[in-house]
Coordinates of C-alpha atoms in Angstrom, one line a residue:
M1 CA 11.6 7.5 -2.9
T2 CA 11.5 7.0 -6.3
R3 CA 11.9 10.7 -7.8
L4 CA 9.6 11.2 -10.8
A5 CA 11.5 13.5 -12.9
P6 CA 15.0 14.5 -13.1
Q7 CA 15.8 17.0 -10.5
P8 CA 18.7 19.3 -9.3
T9 CA 20.3 17.3 -6.2
A10 CA 19.2 18.4 -2.8
A11 CA 21.6 19.9 -0.3
P12 CA 23.0 16.8 1.4
E13 CA 22.7 18.6 5.0
T14 CA 19.3 20.4 4.6
D15 CA 17.9 18.3 2.2
Q16 CA 15.8 21.2 0.8
P17 CA 13.8 20.2 -2.1
V18 CA 13.8 22.6 -5.2
G19 CA 10.0 22.8 -5.3
D20 CA 10.1 25.3 -2.4
A21 CA 12.9 27.4 -4.1
P22 CA 11.8 30.9 -5.0
V23 CA 12.1 31.5 -8.8
D24 CA 13.9 35.0 -8.3
G25 CA 16.3 33.4 -5.8
R26 CA 15.3 35.6 -3.0
T27 CA 14.5 34.3 0.6
R28 CA 10.9 34.0 1.2
T29 CA 9.7 35.7 4.1
G30 CA 6.5 35.7 6.3
W31 CA 4.8 33.5 8.9
L32 CA 3.9 30.8 6.2
H33 CA 7.4 30.2 5.8
S34 CA 8.5 30.2 9.5
R35 CA 9.9 27.0 10.9
W36 CA 7.2 26.3 13.4
V37 CA 4.4 26.3 10.7
V38 CA 5.2 22.9 9.4
P39 CA 5.4 21.2 12.9
A40 CA 2.4 22.8 13.9
A41 CA 0.3 22.0 10.9
L42 CA 1.4 18.1 11.2
A43 CA 0.6 18.1 15.0
A44 CA -3.0 19.5 14.4
G45 CA -3.5 17.3 11.6
Y46 CA -2.4 14.3 13.7
V47 CA -4.5 15.3 16.4
L48 CA -7.5 15.9 14.2
N49 CA -6.9 12.4 12.7
V50 CA -6.8 10.6 15.7
L51 CA -9.8 12.3 16.8
F52 CA -11.7 11.2 13.4
R53 CA -10.2 7.7 14.0
L54 CA -11.8 7.6 17.6
S55 CA -15.1 8.5 16.2
L56 CA -15.3 5.8 13.7
V57 CA -14.8 3.0 16.6
T58 CA -16.9 4.3 19.4
K59 CA -19.1 1.3 19.5
Q60 CA -16.1 -1.4 19.2
H61 CA -16.0 -3.1 22.6
Y62 CA -14.7 -6.5 21.7
P63 CA -12.4 -8.4 18.9
T64 CA -14.5 -9.8 15.9
V65 CA -12.2 -10.7 13.6
N66 CA -11.4 -14.3 14.5
P67 CA -9.0 -15.9 15.1
D68 CA -6.6 -13.1 14.2
E69 CA -7.5 -10.4 16.9
S70 CA -7.7 -13.0 19.7
M71 CA -4.2 -14.2 18.8
Y72 CA -2.6 -10.8 18.9
L73 CA -4.4 -10.0 22.1
V74 CA -3.4 -13.4 23.7
M75 CA 0.2 -12.8 23.2
A76 CA -0.4 -9.1 24.3
R77 CA -1.9 -10.0 27.6
I78 CA 1.4 -12.4 28.2
M79 CA 3.5 -9.6 27.6
A80 CA 1.6 -7.4 29.7
G81 CA 2.5 -9.9 32.6
R82 CA -1.1 -11.4 32.8
P83 CA -1.8 -14.9 33.3
T84 CA -1.3 -17.2 30.4
T85 CA -4.0 -18.8 28.6
E86 CA -4.9 -20.8 25.5
I87 CA -4.0 -19.3 22.1
P88 CA -6.3 -19.8 19.0
G89 CA -5.0 -22.4 16.8
N90 CA -2.1 -23.2 19.1
Q91 CA 0.2 -21.1 16.7
V92 CA 2.7 -18.3 17.9
I93 CA 2.6 -15.6 15.3
P94 CA 5.0 -12.6 15.2
G95 CA 4.5 -10.6 18.3
G96 CA 5.8 -7.0 17.3
Y97 CA 2.3 -5.6 17.2
S98 CA 1.2 -7.4 20.4
L99 CA 4.1 -5.6 22.2
L100 CA 2.8 -2.3 21.1
I101 CA -0.5 -2.7 22.3
S102 CA 0.4 -4.6 25.5
P103 CA 0.6 -1.4 27.6
A104 CA -3.4 -1.3 27.3
L105 CA -3.6 -4.7 29.3
R106 CA -1.4 -3.5 32.1
I107 CA -3.5 -0.7 33.0
T108 CA -7.0 -2.6 33.2
Q109 CA -8.4 -6.0 33.9
D110 CA -11.8 -4.9 32.1
P111 CA -11.6 -6.6 28.5
V112 CA -14.1 -3.9 27.3
F113 CA -12.1 -1.0 28.5
A114 CA -8.8 -2.7 27.7
Y115 CA -10.1 -3.0 23.9
H116 CA -11.1 0.7 23.9
L117 CA -7.5 1.6 24.8
I118 CA -6.3 -0.6 21.9
M119 CA -8.4 1.3 19.7
G120 CA -6.6 4.6 20.8
I121 CA -3.2 2.9 20.6
N122 CA -4.2 1.9 17.0
A123 CA -5.3 5.5 16.2
L124 CA -2.0 6.9 17.6
I125 CA 0.4 4.4 15.6
S126 CA -1.9 4.7 12.3
C127 CA -1.8 8.4 12.2
L128 CA 1.8 8.9 12.2
L129 CA 1.6 8.0 8.5
L130 CA 0.7 11.4 8.2
P131 CA 4.3 13.1 9.4
V132 CA 6.0 10.1 7.5
A133 CA 4.1 10.5 4.3
Y134 CA 4.8 14.3 4.4
W135 CA 8.5 13.6 4.6
A136 CA 8.4 11.2 1.7
L137 CA 6.7 14.0 -0.3
R138 CA 9.2 16.3 0.5
R139 CA 12.0 13.8 -0.4
L140 CA 10.2 13.8 -3.6
D141 CA 10.4 17.4 -4.3
V142 CA 6.7 18.1 -3.9
P143 CA 6.1 21.6 -2.2
R144 CA 5.1 22.1 1.3
L145 CA 1.2 22.7 0.9
V146 CA 0.7 20.2 -1.8
A147 CA 2.7 17.6 0.3
Y148 CA 0.5 18.3 3.4
L149 CA -2.6 18.1 1.4
V150 CA -1.6 14.8 -0.3
A151 CA -0.2 13.2 3.0
G152 CA -3.3 14.3 4.7
A153 CA -5.4 12.5 2.0
V154 CA -3.4 9.2 2.1
V155 CA -4.0 9.0 6.0
L156 CA -7.6 8.9 5.0
L157 CA -7.6 6.2 2.5
P158 CA -10.0 3.1 3.4
P159 CA -7.4 0.3 3.2
V160 CA -5.3 2.4 5.7
V161 CA -8.0 3.1 8.1
F162 CA -10.1 -0.3 7.9
Y163 CA -7.7 -2.6 9.3
S164 CA -6.7 0.0 12.1
Q165 CA -10.3 -0.4 13.5
F166 CA -9.5 -4.2 14.5
A167 CA -6.7 -5.3 17.1
M168 CA -4.4 -6.4 13.9
A169 CA -0.9 -6.1 12.8
D170 CA -2.0 -4.2 9.7
T171 CA -2.2 -1.2 11.7
P172 CA 1.4 -0.2 12.0
L173 CA 2.8 -1.9 8.5
P174 CA 1.8 1.2 6.2
V175 CA 4.0 3.4 8.5
L176 CA 6.7 0.8 8.7
V177 CA 7.0 0.2 5.0
L178 CA 7.0 3.9 4.2
T179 CA 9.7 4.4 6.6
W180 CA 11.7 1.7 5.5
L181 CA 11.6 3.0 1.7
I182 CA 12.7 6.4 3.0
G183 CA 15.5 5.0 4.9
V184 CA 16.9 3.1 1.5
H185 CA 16.5 6.0 -0.4
G186 CA 18.6 8.3 2.1
L187 CA 21.1 5.6 2.5
L188 CA 21.8 5.5 -1.3
S189 CA 21.6 9.1 -1.7
E190 CA 24.3 11.5 -1.6
G191 CA 25.0 13.1 1.8
T192 CA 27.5 12.7 4.7
R193 CA 28.6 9.6 6.2
R194 CA 26.8 10.4 9.4
R195 CA 23.4 11.1 7.4
R196 CA 23.8 7.9 5.0
I197 CA 24.4 5.7 8.4
A198 CA 21.5 7.2 10.0
F199 CA 19.3 6.4 7.0
G200 CA 20.7 2.9 6.7
L201 CA 19.7 2.3 10.3
L202 CA 16.4 3.4 10.1
A203 CA 15.6 1.2 6.8
A204 CA 17.0 -1.8 8.7
F205 CA 15.0 -1.2 12.1
A206 CA 11.7 -0.6 10.0
A207 CA 12.4 -3.6 8.0
G208 CA 13.3 -5.7 11.1
Y209 CA 10.3 -4.7 12.7
C210 CA 8.1 -5.4 9.8
L211 CA 9.2 -9.0 10.4
L212 CA 8.6 -8.7 14.2
T213 CA 4.9 -7.5 13.2
H214 CA 3.8 -10.1 10.5
D215 CA 5.0 -12.8 8.2
R216 CA 4.9 -10.5 5.3
G217 CA 8.1 -8.8 6.9
G218 CA 10.0 -11.8 5.6
V219 CA 9.6 -10.5 2.1
V220 CA 10.7 -6.9 3.3
I221 CA 13.9 -8.3 5.2
A222 CA 14.8 -10.4 2.3
L223 CA 14.8 -7.6 -0.2
T224 CA 16.5 -5.4 2.4
A225 CA 19.5 -8.0 2.9
L226 CA 19.7 -8.2 -1.0
V227 CA 20.2 -4.5 -1.4
L228 CA 22.6 -4.1 1.7
L229 CA 24.6 -7.1 0.0
A230 CA 24.6 -5.2 -3.3
L231 CA 25.7 -1.9 -1.6
L232 CA 28.7 -3.8 0.0
V233 CA 29.9 -5.3 -3.3
R234 CA 29.1 -2.4 -5.5
G235 CA 30.2 0.4 -3.3
W236 CA 27.1 2.4 -3.4
A237 CA 27.4 3.9 -0.1
P238 CA 29.9 3.9 2.7
R239 CA 30.5 0.1 3.6
I240 CA 30.2 1.1 7.2
A241 CA 26.6 2.2 6.9
G242 CA 25.8 -1.1 5.0
L243 CA 27.5 -3.4 7.5
L244 CA 25.9 -1.6 10.7
A245 CA 22.4 -1.8 8.8
L246 CA 22.9 -5.6 8.3
A247 CA 23.9 -5.9 12.1
V248 CA 20.6 -4.2 13.0
L249 CA 18.8 -6.7 10.7
A250 CA 20.4 -9.7 12.4
V251 CA 19.7 -8.2 15.8
M252 CA 15.9 -7.9 14.8
F253 CA 15.7 -11.2 13.2
V254 CA 17.3 -12.6 16.5
S255 CA 14.8 -10.5 18.5
K256 CA 11.9 -12.2 16.5
Q257 CA 13.1 -15.4 17.5
L258 CA 13.6 -14.9 21.0
M259 CA 10.3 -13.2 21.1
T260 CA 8.5 -16.3 19.7
A261 CA 10.5 -18.7 22.1
Y262 CA 9.4 -16.6 24.9
L263 CA 5.7 -16.9 24.1
M264 CA 5.7 -20.5 23.1
S265 CA 7.5 -21.1 26.5
R266 CA 4.3 -19.4 28.3
I267 CA 1.6 -20.9 26.1
D268 CA 0.9 -24.8 26.6
G269 CA 1.1 -26.8 23.5
A270 CA 2.0 -23.9 21.1
R271 CA 4.0 -24.1 18.1
P272 CA 5.5 -21.5 15.7
S273 CA 3.5 -20.1 12.9
E274 CA 3.3 -22.4 9.9
V275 CA 2.7 -19.7 7.2
G276 CA 6.1 -20.0 5.8
N277 CA 5.9 -23.6 5.2
A278 CA 2.4 -23.3 3.6
V279 CA 3.7 -20.9 1.0
F280 CA 6.9 -23.0 0.1
E281 CA 5.0 -26.3 0.0
S282 CA 2.4 -24.7 -2.5
L283 CA 5.0 -23.1 -4.7
Q284 CA 6.5 -26.4 -4.9
N285 CA 3.3 -28.2 -5.9
T286 CA 2.9 -28.1 -9.4
Q287 CA -0.8 -28.9 -9.2
L288 CA -1.7 -25.5 -7.4
M289 CA 0.3 -23.4 -10.0
R290 CA -3.0 -22.4 -11.8
R291 CA -4.5 -21.6 -8.4
T292 CA -1.7 -19.5 -7.1
F293 CA -1.3 -17.7 -10.3
M294 CA -5.2 -17.0 -10.4
R295 CA -5.0 -15.8 -6.7
M296 CA -1.9 -13.6 -7.5
V297 CA -3.8 -12.0 -10.4
G298 CA -6.8 -11.5 -8.0
H299 CA -5.0 -9.7 -5.3
L300 CA -3.0 -7.4 -7.6
W301 CA -6.4 -6.6 -9.0
Y302 CA -7.7 -5.7 -5.7
F303 CA -4.7 -3.5 -5.1
M304 CA -5.2 -1.6 -8.3
T305 CA -9.0 -1.0 -7.8
S306 CA -8.7 -0.3 -4.0
T307 CA -6.3 2.5 -4.8
W308 CA -8.8 3.9 -7.7
G309 CA -6.1 3.1 -10.4
L310 CA -3.6 5.2 -8.5
G311 CA -1.7 2.0 -7.7
A312 CA -1.6 1.0 -11.1
L313 CA -0.3 4.4 -12.2
A314 CA 2.7 4.3 -9.7
L315 CA 3.4 0.7 -10.8
V316 CA 3.8 1.7 -14.3
V317 CA 6.2 4.8 -13.2
C318 CA 8.2 2.6 -10.9
V319 CA 8.8 -0.3 -13.8
Y320 CA 9.7 2.7 -16.0
A321 CA 12.3 4.3 -13.2
V322 CA 13.9 0.7 -12.5
F323 CA 14.9 0.6 -16.6
S324 CA 15.4 4.3 -17.2
A325 CA 18.9 5.8 -16.9
R326 CA 17.2 9.3 -16.4
F327 CA 16.8 8.5 -12.8
G328 CA 19.4 8.1 -10.0
R329 CA 20.6 4.9 -8.4
A330 CA 18.5 5.5 -5.1
E331 CA 15.3 6.1 -7.1
R332 CA 16.0 3.0 -9.2
V333 CA 16.7 0.7 -6.2
V334 CA 13.5 2.2 -4.3
A335 CA 11.4 1.6 -7.5
F336 CA 12.7 -2.1 -7.8
L337 CA 11.7 -2.4 -4.0
M338 CA 8.3 -1.3 -4.5
V339 CA 7.7 -3.3 -7.5
A340 CA 9.3 -6.6 -6.1
L341 CA 7.5 -6.1 -2.5
L342 CA 4.2 -5.9 -4.3
G343 CA 4.9 -9.0 -6.4
G344 CA 6.6 -10.8 -3.6
I345 CA 3.7 -10.4 -1.2
A346 CA 1.1 -11.0 -3.7
L347 CA 2.8 -14.4 -4.4
A348 CA 3.2 -15.4 -1.0
A349 CA -0.3 -14.7 0.0
A350 CA -1.6 -16.5 -3.1
A351 CA 0.4 -19.5 -2.3
G352 CA 0.0 -19.5 1.7
L353 CA -3.8 -18.8 1.7
P354 CA -5.9 -22.2 2.4
D355 CA -8.7 -23.4 0.6
D356 CA -11.5 -21.8 2.6
H357 CA -14.0 -21.3 -0.5
R358 CA -14.4 -17.6 0.1
I359 CA -14.2 -14.8 -2.6
D360 CA -11.8 -13.0 -0.6
T361 CA -9.1 -15.6 -0.7
I362 CA -9.1 -15.0 -4.4
V363 CA -9.0 -11.3 -4.4
Y364 CA -7.6 -10.5 -1.1
A365 CA -7.3 -7.0 0.3
R366 CA -5.4 -7.5 3.5
Y367 CA -2.0 -8.6 2.4
L368 CA -1.3 -5.7 0.1
S369 CA -2.8 -3.1 2.1
P370 CA 0.4 -1.9 3.7
L371 CA 1.6 -0.8 0.1
V372 CA -1.4 1.5 -0.6
A373 CA 0.0 4.3 1.0
V374 CA 3.4 4.4 -0.6
Y375 CA 2.1 3.7 -4.1
V376 CA -0.7 6.3 -3.9
L377 CA 2.1 8.9 -2.8
V378 CA 4.5 8.0 -5.8
A379 CA 1.6 8.3 -8.0
S380 CA 0.6 11.9 -6.5
A381 CA 4.3 13.0 -6.9
A382 CA 4.3 11.8 -10.5
L383 CA 1.4 13.6 -11.2
Y384 CA 3.0 16.7 -9.8
H385 CA 6.3 16.4 -11.7
V386 CA 4.9 15.3 -15.0
R387 CA 3.4 18.8 -16.2
S388 CA 2.7 17.9 -19.7
R389 CA -1.0 17.4 -20.2
K390 CA -0.1 14.8 -22.9
K391 CA 2.1 12.9 -20.5
T392 CA -0.6 13.0 -17.8
A393 CA -3.2 11.5 -20.0
L394 CA -0.7 8.8 -21.3
L395 CA 0.1 7.7 -17.7
G396 CA -3.7 7.7 -17.0
A397 CA -4.3 5.6 -20.1
A398 CA -1.4 3.1 -19.1
A399 CA -3.0 2.8 -15.3
A400 CA -6.4 2.0 -16.9
G401 CA -5.1 -0.2 -19.3
V402 CA -3.0 -2.1 -16.6
T403 CA -6.2 -2.4 -14.5
L404 CA -8.3 -3.6 -17.3
V405 CA -6.1 -6.5 -18.4
F406 CA -5.9 -7.8 -14.8
T407 CA -9.7 -7.6 -14.8
A408 CA -9.9 -9.3 -17.8
V409 CA -7.5 -12.2 -16.7
L410 CA -9.2 -12.4 -13.3
I411 CA -13.0 -12.9 -14.8
R412 CA -11.4 -15.3 -17.4
M413 CA -9.6 -17.4 -14.7
A414 CA -11.7 -17.3 -11.6
A415 CA -15.5 -16.7 -12.5
R416 CA -16.3 -20.1 -12.0
E417 CA -14.5 -20.0 -8.5
I418 CA -16.1 -16.9 -7.5
R419 CA -19.5 -18.1 -8.4
K420 CA -19.2 -21.0 -6.1
S421 CA -17.4 -19.3 -3.2
W422 CA -18.8 -17.5 -0.3
F423 CA -19.1 -13.8 0.1
I424 CA -17.6 -12.2 3.3
D425 CA -18.0 -8.4 3.2
W426 CA -15.4 -8.0 5.7
G427 CA -13.0 -9.3 3.3
L428 CA -13.8 -7.2 0.4
P429 CA -14.6 -3.7 1.9
D430 CA -13.1 -1.6 -0.9
A431 CA -14.5 -3.5 -3.8
T432 CA -17.8 -3.9 -2.1
F433 CA -17.8 0.1 -1.7
L434 CA -16.9 0.6 -5.5
A435 CA -19.5 -1.8 -6.8
S436 CA -22.4 -0.5 -4.4
R437 CA -22.0 2.8 -6.3
L438 CA -23.6 1.5 -9.4
S439 CA -26.0 -1.3 -8.1
G440 CA -26.5 -0.1 -4.3
D441 CA -25.8 -3.7 -3.2
W442 CA -23.4 -4.3 -0.4
D443 CA -23.9 -8.0 -0.2
S444 CA -22.3 -9.3 -3.3
F445 CA -19.0 -9.2 -5.5
H446 CA -18.7 -7.8 -9.1
A447 CA -15.4 -7.4 -10.4
A448 CA -16.4 -5.5 -13.4
R449 CA -18.6 -3.0 -11.8
T450 CA -15.6 -2.6 -9.2
T451 CA -13.3 -1.8 -12.0
A452 CA -15.7 0.8 -13.9
V453 CA -16.0 2.8 -10.9
A454 CA -12.4 2.7 -9.8
L455 CA -11.4 4.0 -13.1
F456 CA -14.0 6.6 -13.2
L457 CA -12.5 7.6 -9.7
L458 CA -9.1 7.8 -11.5
A459 CA -10.5 10.1 -14.0
V460 CA -11.9 12.4 -11.5
L461 CA -8.7 12.6 -9.7
L462 CA -6.8 13.4 -12.9
L463 CA -9.1 16.0 -14.0
P464 CA -7.8 18.9 -11.8
V465 CA -4.3 17.7 -13.0
L466 CA -5.2 17.9 -16.5
L467 CA -6.9 21.3 -16.2
G468 CA -4.1 22.8 -14.5
G469 CA -1.3 22.0 -16.9
T470 CA 2.1 23.5 -16.7
R471 CA 1.4 26.9 -15.4
R472 CA -0.7 26.1 -12.5
A473 CA 1.1 22.9 -11.5
R474 CA 0.8 23.7 -7.8
I475 CA -2.7 24.6 -7.9
A476 CA -3.6 21.5 -10.0
A477 CA -1.7 19.4 -7.7
G478 CA -3.6 21.0 -4.6
G479 CA -6.7 20.4 -6.1
F480 CA -5.8 16.5 -6.6
G481 CA -5.0 16.4 -3.2
V482 CA -8.2 17.9 -2.0
A483 CA -10.2 15.8 -4.2
L484 CA -8.3 12.5 -3.1
A485 CA -9.1 13.6 0.8
L486 CA -12.6 14.0 -0.1
L487 CA -13.1 10.8 -1.8
A488 CA -11.0 8.8 0.9
G489 CA -12.6 10.3 3.8
Y490 CA -16.3 9.7 2.3
A491 CA -15.2 6.1 1.3
T492 CA -14.0 5.5 4.8
V493 CA -17.0 6.6 6.5
S494 CA -19.3 4.9 4.2
I495 CA -17.0 1.6 4.5
T496 CA -17.2 1.9 8.3
N497 CA -21.2 2.3 8.3
H498 CA -21.7 -0.5 5.8
V499 CA -19.0 -3.1 6.9
T500 CA -17.3 -2.3 10.1
K501 CA -20.3 -1.4 12.2
P502 CA -22.6 -4.2 11.0
F503 CA -19.8 -6.8 11.2
T504 CA -19.3 -5.8 14.7
K505 CA -22.7 -5.6 15.9
G506 CA -23.5 -9.3 14.4
R507 CA -20.7 -10.7 16.7
Y508 CA -21.9 -9.1 20.0
Y509 CA -23.2 -12.2 21.4
D510 CA -19.9 -14.3 20.7
A511 CA -18.0 -11.8 22.9
V512 CA -19.5 -9.7 25.7
G513 CA -22.9 -11.1 25.5
F514 CA -21.8 -14.7 26.0
V515 CA -19.8 -13.5 29.0
K516 CA -22.7 -11.7 30.6
E517 CA -25.4 -14.6 30.2
A518 CA -22.9 -17.5 31.0
G519 CA -22.2 -15.4 34.2
I520 CA -18.3 -15.5 33.7
R521 CA -16.9 -13.9 36.8
P522 CA -13.5 -12.2 37.5
G523 CA -11.0 -14.9 37.9
D524 CA -12.9 -17.7 36.6
R525 CA -11.0 -20.5 34.7
L526 CA -13.2 -21.6 31.9
V527 CA -13.0 -25.0 29.9
M528 CA -15.1 -25.1 26.8
D529 CA -16.1 -28.1 24.8
K530 CA -14.6 -28.3 21.2
D531 CA -18.1 -28.5 19.8
L532 CA -19.0 -25.1 21.3
R533 CA -19.5 -22.4 18.5
W534 CA -16.1 -21.5 17.5
E535 CA -16.2 -17.9 17.4
R536 CA -16.9 -18.3 21.3
Q537 CA -14.0 -20.3 22.0
V538 CA -11.3 -17.9 20.3
T539 CA -13.1 -14.9 21.8
M540 CA -13.1 -16.0 25.3
S541 CA -9.1 -16.2 25.2
F542 CA -9.3 -12.2 25.5
E543 CA -12.6 -11.7 27.3
V544 CA -11.6 -13.7 30.2
L545 CA -9.0 -11.6 30.7
D546 CA -8.1 -11.9 34.5
G547 CA -8.7 -16.0 34.1
R548 CA -7.7 -18.4 31.6
V549 CA -9.6 -20.7 29.0
W550 CA -9.0 -24.2 27.8
T551 CA -10.8 -26.0 25.1
R552 CA -11.2 -30.0 25.6
H553 CA -13.3 -32.8 23.9
L554 CA -15.4 -32.7 27.1
I555 CA -18.2 -34.9 25.5
K556 CA -15.7 -37.6 24.5
N557 CA -14.8 -38.0 28.0
E558 CA -11.7 -35.8 28.0
T559 CA -10.7 -34.7 31.4
P560 CA -11.1 -31.1 32.4
P561 CA -8.0 -29.2 33.7
T562 CA -7.8 -29.7 37.5
S563 CA -7.9 -25.8 37.9
A564 CA -11.0 -25.2 35.9
N565 CA -14.0 -24.3 37.8
V566 CA -16.4 -23.2 34.8
A567 CA -17.3 -25.4 31.8
A568 CA -19.3 -24.4 28.7
L569 CA -20.7 -27.2 26.4
A570 CA -23.3 -27.0 23.5
L571 CA -26.9 -28.4 23.7
Y572 CA -27.8 -29.7 20.2
D573 CA -31.5 -30.4 21.4
R574 CA -33.3 -27.7 22.8
K575 CA -36.1 -30.2 24.0
A576 CA -33.5 -32.2 26.0
P577 CA -32.5 -31.6 29.5
A578 CA -29.5 -29.4 30.1
T579 CA -27.5 -32.4 31.9
D580 CA -27.6 -34.0 28.4
S581 CA -25.0 -31.7 27.2
W582 CA -22.4 -33.6 29.4
R583 CA -23.7 -36.8 30.3
N584 CA -20.4 -38.0 32.0
A585 CA -19.8 -35.0 33.7
P586 CA -17.1 -35.6 36.6
A587 CA -18.0 -35.7 40.2
G588 CA -18.6 -32.2 41.7
W589 CA -19.8 -30.8 38.6
Y590 CA -23.4 -29.1 38.2
V591 CA -25.4 -27.3 35.8
D592 CA -25.2 -23.7 36.5
R593 CA -26.9 -22.0 33.9
D594 CA -29.3 -23.4 31.0
V595 CA -29.1 -20.8 28.0
R596 CA -30.9 -22.9 25.5
E597 CA -32.1 -20.1 23.4
H598 CA -28.5 -19.8 22.4
D599 CA -27.7 -23.7 22.5
Y600 CA -25.2 -23.8 25.3
V601 CA -25.2 -24.9 29.2
I602 CA -22.8 -23.5 31.8
W603 CA -21.6 -25.9 34.5
R604 CA -19.8 -25.3 37.5
R605 CA -17.6 -27.1 39.8
G606 CA -18.2 -27.6 43.6

């Protein structure tokens, strides 16, 4: 991890940070410094965080983010050994996250109970960020209590919690990215050969699993390969460590290819994800350069405001560290990786996202969310180590300046596009929360208001650090950690109540409501007409957990699959008879249910 100030080198075997060394050289005693205290505190904090996460999702019984959740869930059901079915979009995306949640689908055939189990798995995975963040801060020479408070605050940050409330691959990515950076730092730091090999393997595995989890992992694995090749050429670490790490990278890459091939063999008509192709095609299209740059600015702006300016502060620190000889090689390389990953993902997302006329495509929150935790950790460590009030104020001013510059460029370039684009609250949770502090409005987007409140919160967080000064550095850092935790907890609960819960409630009928009223029974094999409401089509891939689904152009005389026994078709005219929904129905099919208040008809065979 990036070290924020020149520090004496830690012992290679114990890695004991100087932040805990007593000033008089005597060994500390007492139960507070017993070996069991930290593991017990981390275990207690982990359990409490898991319970908090579960309390936020008690009423989430079904997937709502379409088609993303349904795609992961279809792959998970296949990995769990359940019958194959149609995958939304016919594209197989990376299945590493689906592998993690697949045990839930082995336990039960009830989709509601299965989704509850998946939310539990999400909480268990996401809260692993607590011990990993604590480990990272200790490597940054932050004292135990301060490291624990800040790590506990980071786990509560809205971008970390929000995406774990859905069956999406964003859940494990913050832990994987942070583990990857810790591994790279350990590999390039002083230590025994065995220790550096272990860190290299850790970094390679985490990078590889990022690739198995989401296409964003392609940026991570490319940067890792670059560092490992430089290590081999320059001799930055034992070459055996670099070679073994490269071997693990290769194994993880091959595993990803094999997993994709397996899933494609089980899903009829499936093809590999086309995200990578879309990115390169857009980057090569000179006519899209302005659009790509505008979106990249928007994504970076959202990242800085969603971290309340701390992301911008950490970015300033990392850029300085890359070019400063005051920092060691490990710190400079990790700082470079953090900056490169931020820019690389923002560029790839800006180029790869489609033209869907949504505001959140311009200022997208999701793709950079895995970097929120590590950037806030680095900012927190910087504020602890930079003891001067003047330097702290300068860091805060630099962070505010960077955020304001991105705000100005965004408003200048994207004002017209934003005015004519759709507002989707799910895609803008952090910005909507911030802007609502001034207007009370959760149903619109305001870039200037969002920036103003984000910078106000930055000032609030810097206040205890400025008041503490040099002599009370630990107390000041502890106050910062407590303030960050309180703000993060409040923001997370507020976003859950105003975004997550209404979003979920509004999609009830497209999931379990449709299954109940349509009379879908265990083992049914459902074919849906392509004119049926799209949200119902993609959700049924999971809701019909013990059967299977297809989509066909039934009203255009496309033949239903021979094994299908239920058909769902749209009814456009509520005054027309139900039989008009499928005028050329094959012999043996009859109207089973007429649900015209929701504009569809259910047919059955036999």
